[in-house]
Amino acid sequence: MTQKDYARPIRLGMVGGGKGAFIGEVHRFAARLDGHHQLVAGALASTPEKSQASGAALGLAPDRIYDDFEQMAAQEADRPDGIEAVAIVTPNHMHFAPAKLFLEKGIHVICDKPLTSNLEDAKLLNDTAQKSNALFVLTHNYTAYPMIRQARDMVANGELGRIRLVQSEYLQDWLTEEADNKQASWRTDPKRSGAGGSIGDIGTHAFNLSCFVSGLEVEHLAADLQSFVPGRQVDDNAHIMLRFSDGARGTLWCSQVAPGNENGLRLRIYGEKGGLEWAQEDPNYLWYAPFSEPPRKITRNGPGAGEAAGRVSRIPPGHPEGYLEGFANIYSEAAAAIRAAQSGTKLDPAVHFPTVQDGLKGVQFIDACIRSSQNNSSWVDLA
Amino acid sequence: MTQKDYARPIRLGMVGGGKGAFIGEVHRFAARLDGHHQLVAGALASTPEKSQASGAALGLAPDRIYDDFEQMAAQEADRPDGIEAVAIVTPNHMHFAPAKLFLEKGIHVICDKPLTSNLEDAKLLNDTAQKSNALFVLTHNYTAYPMIRQARDMVANGELGRIRLVQSEYLQDWLTEEADNKQASWRTDPKRSGAGGSIGDIGTHAFNLSCFVSGLEVEHLAADLQSFVPGRQVDDNAHIMLRFSDGARGTLWCSQVAPGNENGLRLRIYGEKGGLEWAQEDPNYLWYAPFSEPPRKITRNGPGAGEAAGRVSRIPPGHPEGYLEGFANIYSEAAAAIRAAQSGTKLDPAVHFPTVQDGLKGVQFIDACIRSSQNNSSWVDLA
Amino acid sequence: MTQKDYARPIRLGMVGGGKGAFIGEVHRFAARLDGHHQLVAGALASTPEKSQASGAALGLAPDRIYDDFEQMAAQEADRPDGIEAVAIVTPNHMHFAPAKLFLEKGIHVICDKPLTSNLEDAKLLNDTAQKSNALFVLTHNYTAYPMIRQARDMVANGELGRIRLVQSEYLQDWLTEEADNKQASWRTDPKRSGAGGSIGDIGTHAFNLSCFVSGLEVEHLAADLQSFVPGRQVDDNAHIMLRFSDGARGTLWCSQVAPGNENGLRLRIYGEKGGLEWAQEDPNYLWYAPFSEPPRKITRNGPGAGEAAGRVSRIPPGHPEGYLEGFANIYSEAAAAIRAAQSGTKLDPAVHFPTVQDGLKGVQFIDACIRSSQNNSSWVDLA
Amino acid sequence: MTQKDYARPIRLGMVGGGKGAFIGEVHRFAARLDGHHQLVAGALASTPEKSQASGAALGLAPDRIYDDFEQMAAQEADRPDGIEAVAIVTPNHMHFAPAKLFLEKGIHVICDKPLTSNLEDAKLLNDTAQKSNALFVLTHNYTAYPMIRQARDMVANGELGRIRLVQSEYLQDWLTEEADNKQASWRTDPKRSGAGGSIGDIGTHAFNLSCFVSGLEVEHLAADLQSFVPGRQVDDNAHIMLRFSDGARGTLWCSQVAPGNENGLRLRIYGEKGGLEWAQEDPNYLWYAPFSEPPRKITRNGPGAGEAAGRVSRIPPGHPEGYLEGFANIYSEAAAAIRAAQSGTKLDPAVHFPTVQDGLKGVQFIDACIRSSQNNSSWVDLA
């Protein structure tokens, strides 16, 4: 169980996440579930009025509902009871500025993915984070599902032997037709989402997960991006061939135009000695097939699941944990790291969270996909 | 979405749920997730020392960590900022006394199931609750899974036609062998769990769910109870035939000795026009088979799912919600009811939570199973 | 692989199975698949004209298409190249007379289930078969699925420990409404199907399979039969509690009014050391859960599957075999037994086929279900 | 139902398929199941002795067991009761010579895939077939699964709208380690299998199926082939990006080194209006997701399945048909075509079977994959 010490929750602010937002609310659920964070301040929306209304609905004190993130950073940094961490849950193009500012103020940052909307910003933010004493946590939330931790652990322990294949896919259907809701609007607008469409929104998750579980780096890729819906300015489907370090190969397929798929993030890894399969929509199970033995269904907290999964699980097997629990694990890992940093104690090496470097790699992945696709799917380096 | 108004969380106390407890921690996750409750007081364990240690770990103020529930009831009832509701998460035989006392103090009660460890207590508690101004909420948490709400709604709307069959099962394997952990210990001790073993611990859930979704009452049952593990004093497996109101029939099978099953709660309902199937271990989906049409997979918040499911869902389809989210729905429904009661406003008729009467029926179910089984599985009335 | 010696197929006749019949055609597929039988004669329908037309379509020689089974028995018994075996595929009430006659003529009988339409006939036929030199093979085809053989073998080898629970169900939906096709007509007519409806048509399969795999006998049962469709004269749903030899318990649920179920025959067996699950609609897999280990998926001919399954499999794992292959296994087992009988050699002890005694037990099961249900679900003996 | 007229089976010969062969036995099961063919002659093995032994075990007349295919072609062509069709089931490099010879003799050819072991042979054989009066049937057996016919029909009827994505995979694990059995030996030997390993053995199936169901042609592909097992001379895994006619895109992944996969052939097709998913290991079901409606499970012969599936089905839904039934459908389609050719009648337009042109395309696919992979995965034309 991740939760250890509830004695004093971490004081949290939020940038973005006003009424009608999706991911902001997810971050709040995640922050609340384990009790390690308490939301106390926010610059929640694009106008002072909307921000006030959203903050009031969340029970924030009126004087800690801010017009914009600059105001929040300035005032909270001066308060003795100011926020210790900030969650940044704005559209992609608005991650960079607040992240940079809060890092510079020494306030820990928990930021949604992808890191930024372009590679230049990503590099700058990485530089800023390296120089800052504050932590930077990127919410590649799928890395915190217990059975993903289990899978990573099994790979690291050599249970699959040398890895040959890393196959991921992330399939959705919500952009099958032209959509005009708030979510679709900014995610298909290159000004706000960046040059990547599906590759940024969901492809980066699959990319990050492939590397996280396999322990390998993508060295080269060849991509074929498509925009199937007429008038769409970003990709809504992508086929990507991958060459990993250490000779492994793989593919990544992401799509937002595959009817019948809701959030079909699936990972399959095969090594010389065995295979693993996991699906986000059924996340409490990990299929493990040692070569020439019957496949086994490993359940979260059940027989065969180890400590790497157990420490981020809350309840017995057969009682499903889901997306919010996985997301909450990131927040609880962040809390553990923040507390260690504050107290100057050594962080438990079992604690994992995606970093700014992971975020930079994600933006490099987006950039590489676009470069390759524009060059007739030729192999390109990731760096 | 259930969460509406976070402006002031309800002040919550807890009886039971100290270190090492399972269900107490579940209640705390559930109370935190949506932000409608804040745990501020507790009589958490069987000794003052354990209670203090548990309360401190939870960040409770020292003066609100009590030696026992009587002390908590007395002192909290006198505080201007005293608890508004109490969660009772003790073993079965210790539900009755605190529940009765808090109801008498006018403090709302959220109590784990089964209601009590014997029928006499259940009837008394029902009487007490009827006379109290305080609400009584029983955490038959499975009723709050979104797709269970969806199923109930579809049955009520006549989409299955007249119901013929209601089949439920709840299968576990953790008591396959003699176990000596804390959970197993009290759950197989008739002094603490009551006369029912598997029928009380998990059978009541299946029973409650069968009635909740079908909208029918069980009128008669015939039961064959078994204790397979040598020396076990309560049933660890039960086969029960059911006769419902309105001519429907069904069976209920609960087991704690079925290897390979973790929490296999499954409900299948068939009517003149169609069938529904749902499984707790895969709770985001409801299978709907209109007779002579292809079966359809209805997903939480997806196409085909209606408002009854949507109002207790938090996130988009394909991102699984699980056990804690379902349990949290009970707490959020309770919060809505408590706030309506406090403000004297009319409660939204969409709000559902299991009541003390549901609890009484559950204890009657346990009692009837034992009577029937002792009488060679003859049909018995439930009342 | 079952097929060993194709040098000379067994000469086969058929009673019933004319145009429009379902099960007769299944028997023919089954007889052809492995090449051990050749259909050469038939009394296929209720009139000489229909029989001739059906036989011609099957390529039978005109002089071996008979008006009725008596004529076929008389003439074929006299031919030097007469049939060596006969398949009886008529409605239930017409199994007895031809089966008895062919047995008396020394011609091997392969008969569809249930054995007869009443208990008296079943006993007489059993007596006849015991006295005959000819073999009697009952096509409880599900016993010949490879993974059922695997399951039986694992139980017999003690891999589950002492058996505690044997749970079976066979669910269909095709009689949800009043039906007027040929199949529904005779199967719901007690004059032709016998007193049992769903219990005879499908319940006997579940009953037979429960005993076959567990190696146990049903000693007592308590049944609650229903006829949900108005005007139906036989049961279309049944709930049955079972007490097996050696202290095992179980239930059997069969239904023909469960929308969304096609041929949902499912068997679950639990012992002190582990559990097994199998489903007819997905027959190439057997789930094996050793207690306190991860469940394993054993595939036909795959790792973990043994010789008991392998000898009745034809192709590699991952290439599904189905219903006809299972049915064909009965025919190939019958061919092996017939050839051993003809040559006076010892039959391979691995060969299994359901016998007339199994058929008698099935009719006793039907009889016991009706007796119990008429006596308010009291426990009755099977004999 | 495919079986119509059993009056006289087609006389069939076989080249290859002696003892120990896999696919030859599959062809014999397929030829027997529906009764449209009778095996009467064979050149079954590489030596006269082995051929005689294999033929005798199959019950062939001694004078129709031949030393080699040339002898068989010569003698059978001269017999008044000579074979009407020949099944060629040798390793890939031995398809060309017998196929060419029998076509030239006017004997219908049923040939295993891939068509030949090199492109030159494929083109020559195509030319020969075009000039011959005899039919050429390639056993891309997966095209004959009922739900594949259903899928093709739905695509052709526009139920998915314009097709955007065609994704296929065929995953096995049997070559994860160096294997030394007969099957592995020739399939990994470029002299016998041709230059393609996994792409020829299983990739061609996925390729053929993608085109068959979508009704589209692959115009360009970019491939990354791997040989993971040290010393292996052919690919054992391949990642292929596809550009289809009419703007559709797709990927094809085939692998023989993916532990836990037996015959994981899976097809997913998405169009503007909906999606379809099908898996060979669970072939009786087709998942159909109309955009913005709940996904539907269409079952073979069940509600929602049409005549295209029904005419190649034998038994009711819920009774699984499998690999041999699908393979037998090719033989029955071939029989229908042969009989139409023999009688000069018009062939039912519903009859489908893969042709020599399909075979040529498959060999072009292999060739293109190798060319692309050797050229650093550049896009290449298929022709």
JSON list of N, CA and C in Angstrom, two decimals, chain A residues 102-144:
[
{"chain": "A", "resi": 102, "resn": "PHE", "atom": "N", "xyz": [6.82, 27.84, -11.99]},
{"chain": "A", "resi": 102, "resn": "PHE", "atom": "CA", "xyz": [6.75, 27.22, -10.66]},
{"chain": "A", "resi": 102, "resn": "PHE", "atom": "C", "xyz": [8.06, 26.52, -10.30]},
{"chain": "A", "resi": 103, "resn": "LEU", "atom": "N", "xyz": [8.70, 25.90, -11.28]},
{"chain": "A", "resi": 103, "resn": "LEU", "atom": "CA", "xyz": [10.01, 25.30, -11.00]},
{"chain": "A", "resi": 103, "resn": "LEU", "atom": "C", "xyz": [10.98, 26.37, -10.51]},
{"chain": "A", "resi": 104, "resn": "GLU", "atom": "N", "xyz": [10.93, 27.49, -11.16]},
{"chain": "A", "resi": 104, "resn": "GLU", "atom": "CA", "xyz": [11.84, 28.58, -10.76]},
{"chain": "A", "resi": 104, "resn": "GLU", "atom": "C", "xyz": [11.51, 29.11, -9.37]},
{"chain": "A", "resi": 105, "resn": "LYS", "atom": "N", "xyz": [10.26, 29.01, -8.99]},
{"chain": "A", "resi": 105, "resn": "LYS", "atom": "CA", "xyz": [9.87, 29.42, -7.65]},
{"chain": "A", "resi": 105, "resn": "LYS", "atom": "C", "xyz": [10.15, 28.33, -6.62]},
{"chain": "A", "resi": 106, "resn": "GLY", "atom": "N", "xyz": [10.65, 27.22, -7.07]},
{"chain": "A", "resi": 106, "resn": "GLY", "atom": "CA", "xyz": [10.94, 26.12, -6.14]},
{"chain": "A", "resi": 106, "resn": "GLY", "atom": "C", "xyz": [9.72, 25.33, -5.71]},
{"chain": "A", "resi": 107, "resn": "ILE", "atom": "N", "xyz": [8.67, 25.47, -6.47]},
{"chain": "A", "resi": 107, "resn": "ILE", "atom": "CA", "xyz": [7.43, 24.71, -6.16]},
{"chain": "A", "resi": 107, "resn": "ILE", "atom": "C", "xyz": [7.40, 23.47, -7.06]},
{"chain": "A", "resi": 108, "resn": "HIS", "atom": "N", "xyz": [7.15, 22.32, -6.42]},
{"chain": "A", "resi": 108, "resn": "HIS", "atom": "CA", "xyz": [7.14, 21.06, -7.17]},
{"chain": "A", "resi": 108, "resn": "HIS", "atom": "C", "xyz": [6.03, 21.06, -8.20]},
{"chain": "A", "resi": 109, "resn": "VAL", "atom": "N", "xyz": [6.30, 20.47, -9.35]},
{"chain": "A", "resi": 109, "resn": "VAL", "atom": "CA", "xyz": [5.36, 20.49, -10.46]},
{"chain": "A", "resi": 109, "resn": "VAL", "atom": "C", "xyz": [4.90, 19.06, -10.79]},
{"chain": "A", "resi": 110, "resn": "ILE", "atom": "N", "xyz": [3.59, 18.93, -10.87]},
{"chain": "A", "resi": 110, "resn": "ILE", "atom": "CA", "xyz": [2.98, 17.69, -11.38]},
{"chain": "A", "resi": 110, "resn": "ILE", "atom": "C", "xyz": [2.25, 18.10, -12.65]},
{"chain": "A", "resi": 111, "resn": "CYS", "atom": "N", "xyz": [2.74, 17.63, -13.80]},
{"chain": "A", "resi": 111, "resn": "CYS", "atom": "CA", "xyz": [2.29, 18.18, -15.08]},
{"chain": "A", "resi": 111, "resn": "CYS", "atom": "C", "xyz": [1.70, 17.09, -15.96]},
{"chain": "A", "resi": 112, "resn": "ASP", "atom": "N", "xyz": [0.63, 17.42, -16.65]},
{"chain": "A", "resi": 112, "resn": "ASP", "atom": "CA", "xyz": [0.06, 16.47, -17.59]},
{"chain": "A", "resi": 112, "resn": "ASP", "atom": "C", "xyz": [0.96, 16.34, -18.82]},
{"chain": "A", "resi": 113, "resn": "LYS", "atom": "N", "xyz": [0.70, 15.29, -19.57]},
{"chain": "A", "resi": 113, "resn": "LYS", "atom": "CA", "xyz": [1.52, 15.00, -20.75]},
{"chain": "A", "resi": 113, "resn": "LYS", "atom": "C", "xyz": [0.78, 15.41, -22.01]},
{"chain": "A", "resi": 114, "resn": "PRO", "atom": "N", "xyz": [1.38, 15.57, -23.17]},
{"chain": "A", "resi": 114, "resn": "PRO", "atom": "CA", "xyz": [2.82, 15.57, -23.37]},
{"chain": "A", "resi": 114, "resn": "PRO", "atom": "C", "xyz": [3.45, 16.80, -22.70]},
{"chain": "A", "resi": 115, "resn": "LEU", "atom": "N", "xyz": [4.76, 16.72, -22.51]},
{"chain": "A", "resi": 115, "resn": "LEU", "atom": "CA", "xyz": [5.46, 17.75, -21.74]},
{"chain": "A", "resi": 115, "resn": "LEU", "atom": "C", "xyz": [5.13, 19.15, -22.24]},
{"chain": "A", "resi": 116, "resn": "THR", "atom": "N", "xyz": [5.30, 19.34, -23.53]},
{"chain": "A", "resi": 116, "resn": "THR", "atom": "CA", "xyz": [5.06, 20.65, -24.14]},
{"chain": "A", "resi": 116, "resn": "THR", "atom": "C", "xyz": [4.51, 20.41, -25.54]},
{"chain": "A", "resi": 117, "resn": "SER", "atom": "N", "xyz": [4.18, 21.52, -26.22]},
{"chain": "A", "resi": 117, "resn": "SER", "atom": "CA", "xyz": [3.63, 21.39, -27.56]},
{"chain": "A", "resi": 117, "resn": "SER", "atom": "C", "xyz": [4.70, 21.47, -28.64]},
{"chain": "A", "resi": 118, "resn": "ASN", "atom": "N", "xyz": [5.95, 21.66, -28.25]},
{"chain": "A", "resi": 118, "resn": "ASN", "atom": "CA", "xyz": [7.01, 21.63, -29.26]},
{"chain": "A", "resi": 118, "resn": "ASN", "atom": "C", "xyz": [8.34, 21.26, -28.62]},
{"chain": "A", "resi": 119, "resn": "LEU", "atom": "N", "xyz": [9.26, 20.87, -29.46]},
{"chain": "A", "resi": 119, "resn": "LEU", "atom": "CA", "xyz": [10.52, 20.32, -28.97]},
{"chain": "A", "resi": 119, "resn": "LEU", "atom": "C", "xyz": [11.39, 21.37, -28.29]},
{"chain": "A", "resi": 120, "resn": "GLU", "atom": "N", "xyz": [11.35, 22.58, -28.81]},
{"chain": "A", "resi": 120, "resn": "GLU", "atom": "CA", "xyz": [12.16, 23.65, -28.23]},
{"chain": "A", "resi": 120, "resn": "GLU", "atom": "C", "xyz": [11.76, 23.90, -26.78]},
{"chain": "A", "resi": 121, "resn": "ASP", "atom": "N", "xyz": [10.45, 24.04, -26.56]},
{"chain": "A", "resi": 121, "resn": "ASP", "atom": "CA", "xyz": [9.97, 24.22, -25.19]},
{"chain": "A", "resi": 121, "resn": "ASP", "atom": "C", "xyz": [10.38, 23.05, -24.31]},
{"chain": "A", "resi": 122, "resn": "ALA", "atom": "N", "xyz": [10.30, 21.88, -24.85]},
{"chain": "A", "resi": 122, "resn": "ALA", "atom": "CA", "xyz": [10.60, 20.68, -24.05]},
{"chain": "A", "resi": 122, "resn": "ALA", "atom": "C", "xyz": [12.05, 20.71, -23.57]},
{"chain": "A", "resi": 123, "resn": "LYS", "atom": "N", "xyz": [12.94, 21.11, -24.48]},
{"chain": "A", "resi": 123, "resn": "LYS", "atom": "CA", "xyz": [14.35, 21.16, -24.10]},
{"chain": "A", "resi": 123, "resn": "LYS", "atom": "C", "xyz": [14.60, 22.23, -23.04]},
{"chain": "A", "resi": 124, "resn": "LEU", "atom": "N", "xyz": [13.97, 23.38, -23.25]},
{"chain": "A", "resi": 124, "resn": "LEU", "atom": "CA", "xyz": [14.13, 24.45, -22.27]},
{"chain": "A", "resi": 124, "resn": "LEU", "atom": "C", "xyz": [13.59, 24.04, -20.90]},
{"chain": "A", "resi": 125, "resn": "LEU", "atom": "N", "xyz": [12.45, 23.39, -20.92]},
{"chain": "A", "resi": 125, "resn": "LEU", "atom": "CA", "xyz": [11.85, 23.00, -19.65]},
{"chain": "A", "resi": 125, "resn": "LEU", "atom": "C", "xyz": [12.70, 21.95, -18.95]},
{"chain": "A", "resi": 126, "resn": "ASN", "atom": "N", "xyz": [13.27, 21.07, -19.75]},
{"chain": "A", "resi": 126, "resn": "ASN", "atom": "CA", "xyz": [14.19, 20.08, -19.19]},
{"chain": "A", "resi": 126, "resn": "ASN", "atom": "C", "xyz": [15.37, 20.78, -18.53]},
{"chain": "A", "resi": 127, "resn": "ASP", "atom": "N", "xyz": [15.93, 21.78, -19.22]},
{"chain": "A", "resi": 127, "resn": "ASP", "atom": "CA", "xyz": [17.05, 22.52, -18.64]},
{"chain": "A", "resi": 127, "resn": "ASP", "atom": "C", "xyz": [16.62, 23.18, -17.32]},
{"chain": "A", "resi": 128, "resn": "THR", "atom": "N", "xyz": [15.48, 23.82, -17.35]},
{"chain": "A", "resi": 128, "resn": "THR", "atom": "CA", "xyz": [14.98, 24.48, -16.14]},
{"chain": "A", "resi": 128, "resn": "THR", "atom": "C", "xyz": [14.84, 23.49, -15.00]},
{"chain": "A", "resi": 129, "resn": "ALA", "atom": "N", "xyz": [14.26, 22.36, -15.31]},
{"chain": "A", "resi": 129, "resn": "ALA", "atom": "CA", "xyz": [14.01, 21.37, -14.26]},
{"chain": "A", "resi": 129, "resn": "ALA", "atom": "C", "xyz": [15.32, 20.83, -13.69]},
{"chain": "A", "resi": 130, "resn": "GLN", "atom": "N", "xyz": [16.30, 20.66, -14.56]},
{"chain": "A", "resi": 130, "resn": "GLN", "atom": "CA", "xyz": [17.58, 20.15, -14.08]},
{"chain": "A", "resi": 130, "resn": "GLN", "atom": "C", "xyz": [18.21, 21.11, -13.07]},
{"chain": "A", "resi": 131, "resn": "LYS", "atom": "N", "xyz": [17.97, 22.39, -13.28]},
{"chain": "A", "resi": 131, "resn": "LYS", "atom": "CA", "xyz": [18.58, 23.39, -12.41]},
{"chain": "A", "resi": 131, "resn": "LYS", "atom": "C", "xyz": [17.76, 23.64, -11.14]},
{"chain": "A", "resi": 132, "resn": "SER", "atom": "N", "xyz": [16.53, 23.23, -11.16]},
{"chain": "A", "resi": 132, "resn": "SER", "atom": "CA", "xyz": [15.63, 23.56, -10.05]},
{"chain": "A", "resi": 132, "resn": "SER", "atom": "C", "xyz": [15.79, 22.55, -8.91]},
{"chain": "A", "resi": 133, "resn": "ASN", "atom": "N", "xyz": [15.53, 23.00, -7.70]},
{"chain": "A", "resi": 133, "resn": "ASN", "atom": "CA", "xyz": [15.46, 22.08, -6.57]},
{"chain": "A", "resi": 133, "resn": "ASN", "atom": "C", "xyz": [14.11, 21.39, -6.49]},
{"chain": "A", "resi": 134, "resn": "ALA", "atom": "N", "xyz": [13.18, 21.92, -7.26]},
{"chain": "A", "resi": 134, "resn": "ALA", "atom": "CA", "xyz": [11.84, 21.33, -7.20]},
{"chain": "A", "resi": 134, "resn": "ALA", "atom": "C", "xyz": [11.76, 20.10, -8.10]},
{"chain": "A", "resi": 135, "resn": "LEU", "atom": "N", "xyz": [10.89, 19.22, -7.74]},
{"chain": "A", "resi": 135, "resn": "LEU", "atom": "CA", "xyz": [10.68, 18.00, -8.52]},
{"chain": "A", "resi": 135, "resn": "LEU", "atom": "C", "xyz": [9.75, 18.26, -9.69]},
{"chain": "A", "resi": 136, "resn": "PHE", "atom": "N", "xyz": [9.92, 17.48, -10.73]},
{"chain": "A", "resi": 136, "resn": "PHE", "atom": "CA", "xyz": [9.01, 17.55, -11.87]},
{"chain": "A", "resi": 136, "resn": "PHE", "atom": "C", "xyz": [8.45, 16.15, -12.09]},
{"chain": "A", "resi": 137, "resn": "VAL", "atom": "N", "xyz": [7.16, 16.05, -12.01]},
{"chain": "A", "resi": 137, "resn": "VAL", "atom": "CA", "xyz": [6.48, 14.74, -12.17]},
{"chain": "A", "resi": 137, "resn": "VAL", "atom": "C", "xyz": [5.53, 14.84, -13.35]},
{"chain": "A", "resi": 138, "resn": "LEU", "atom": "N", "xyz": [5.69, 13.94, -14.31]},
{"chain": "A", "resi": 138, "resn": "LEU", "atom": "CA", "xyz": [4.83, 13.94, -15.50]},
{"chain": "A", "resi": 138, "resn": "LEU", "atom": "C", "xyz": [3.81, 12.82, -15.33]},
{"chain": "A", "resi": 139, "resn": "THR", "atom": "N", "xyz": [2.55, 13.13, -15.59]},
{"chain": "A", "resi": 139, "resn": "THR", "atom": "CA", "xyz": [1.52, 12.12, -15.29]},
{"chain": "A", "resi": 139, "resn": "THR", "atom": "C", "xyz": [1.29, 11.15, -16.45]},
{"chain": "A", "resi": 140, "resn": "HIS", "atom": "N", "xyz": [2.34, 10.41, -16.79]},
{"chain": "A", "resi": 140, "resn": "HIS", "atom": "CA", "xyz": [2.12, 9.23, -17.64]},
{"chain": "A", "resi": 140, "resn": "HIS", "atom": "C", "xyz": [1.54, 8.17, -16.72]},
{"chain": "A", "resi": 141, "resn": "ASN", "atom": "N", "xyz": [0.26, 8.33, -16.47]},
{"chain": "A", "resi": 141, "resn": "ASN", "atom": "CA", "xyz": [-0.41, 7.59, -15.40]},
{"chain": "A", "resi": 141, "resn": "ASN", "atom": "C", "xyz": [-0.37, 6.08, -15.59]},
{"chain": "A", "resi": 142, "resn": "TYR", "atom": "N", "xyz": [-0.30, 5.62, -16.84]},
{"chain": "A", "resi": 142, "resn": "TYR", "atom": "CA", "xyz": [-0.38, 4.17, -17.05]},
{"chain": "A", "resi": 142, "resn": "TYR", "atom": "C", "xyz": [0.81, 3.43, -16.46]},
{"chain": "A", "resi": 143, "resn": "THR", "atom": "N", "xyz": [1.91, 4.14, -16.27]},
{"chain": "A", "resi": 143, "resn": "THR", "atom": "CA", "xyz": [3.08, 3.49, -15.65]},
{"chain": "A", "resi": 143, "resn": "THR", "atom": "C", "xyz": [2.82, 3.09, -14.21]},
{"chain": "A", "resi": 144, "resn": "ALA", "atom": "N", "xyz": [1.74, 3.57, -13.64]},
{"chain": "A", "resi": 144, "resn": "ALA", "atom": "CA", "xyz": [1.50, 3.33, -12.22]},
{"chain": "A", "resi": 144, "resn": "ALA", "atom": "C", "xyz": [0.42, 2.28, -11.97]}
]
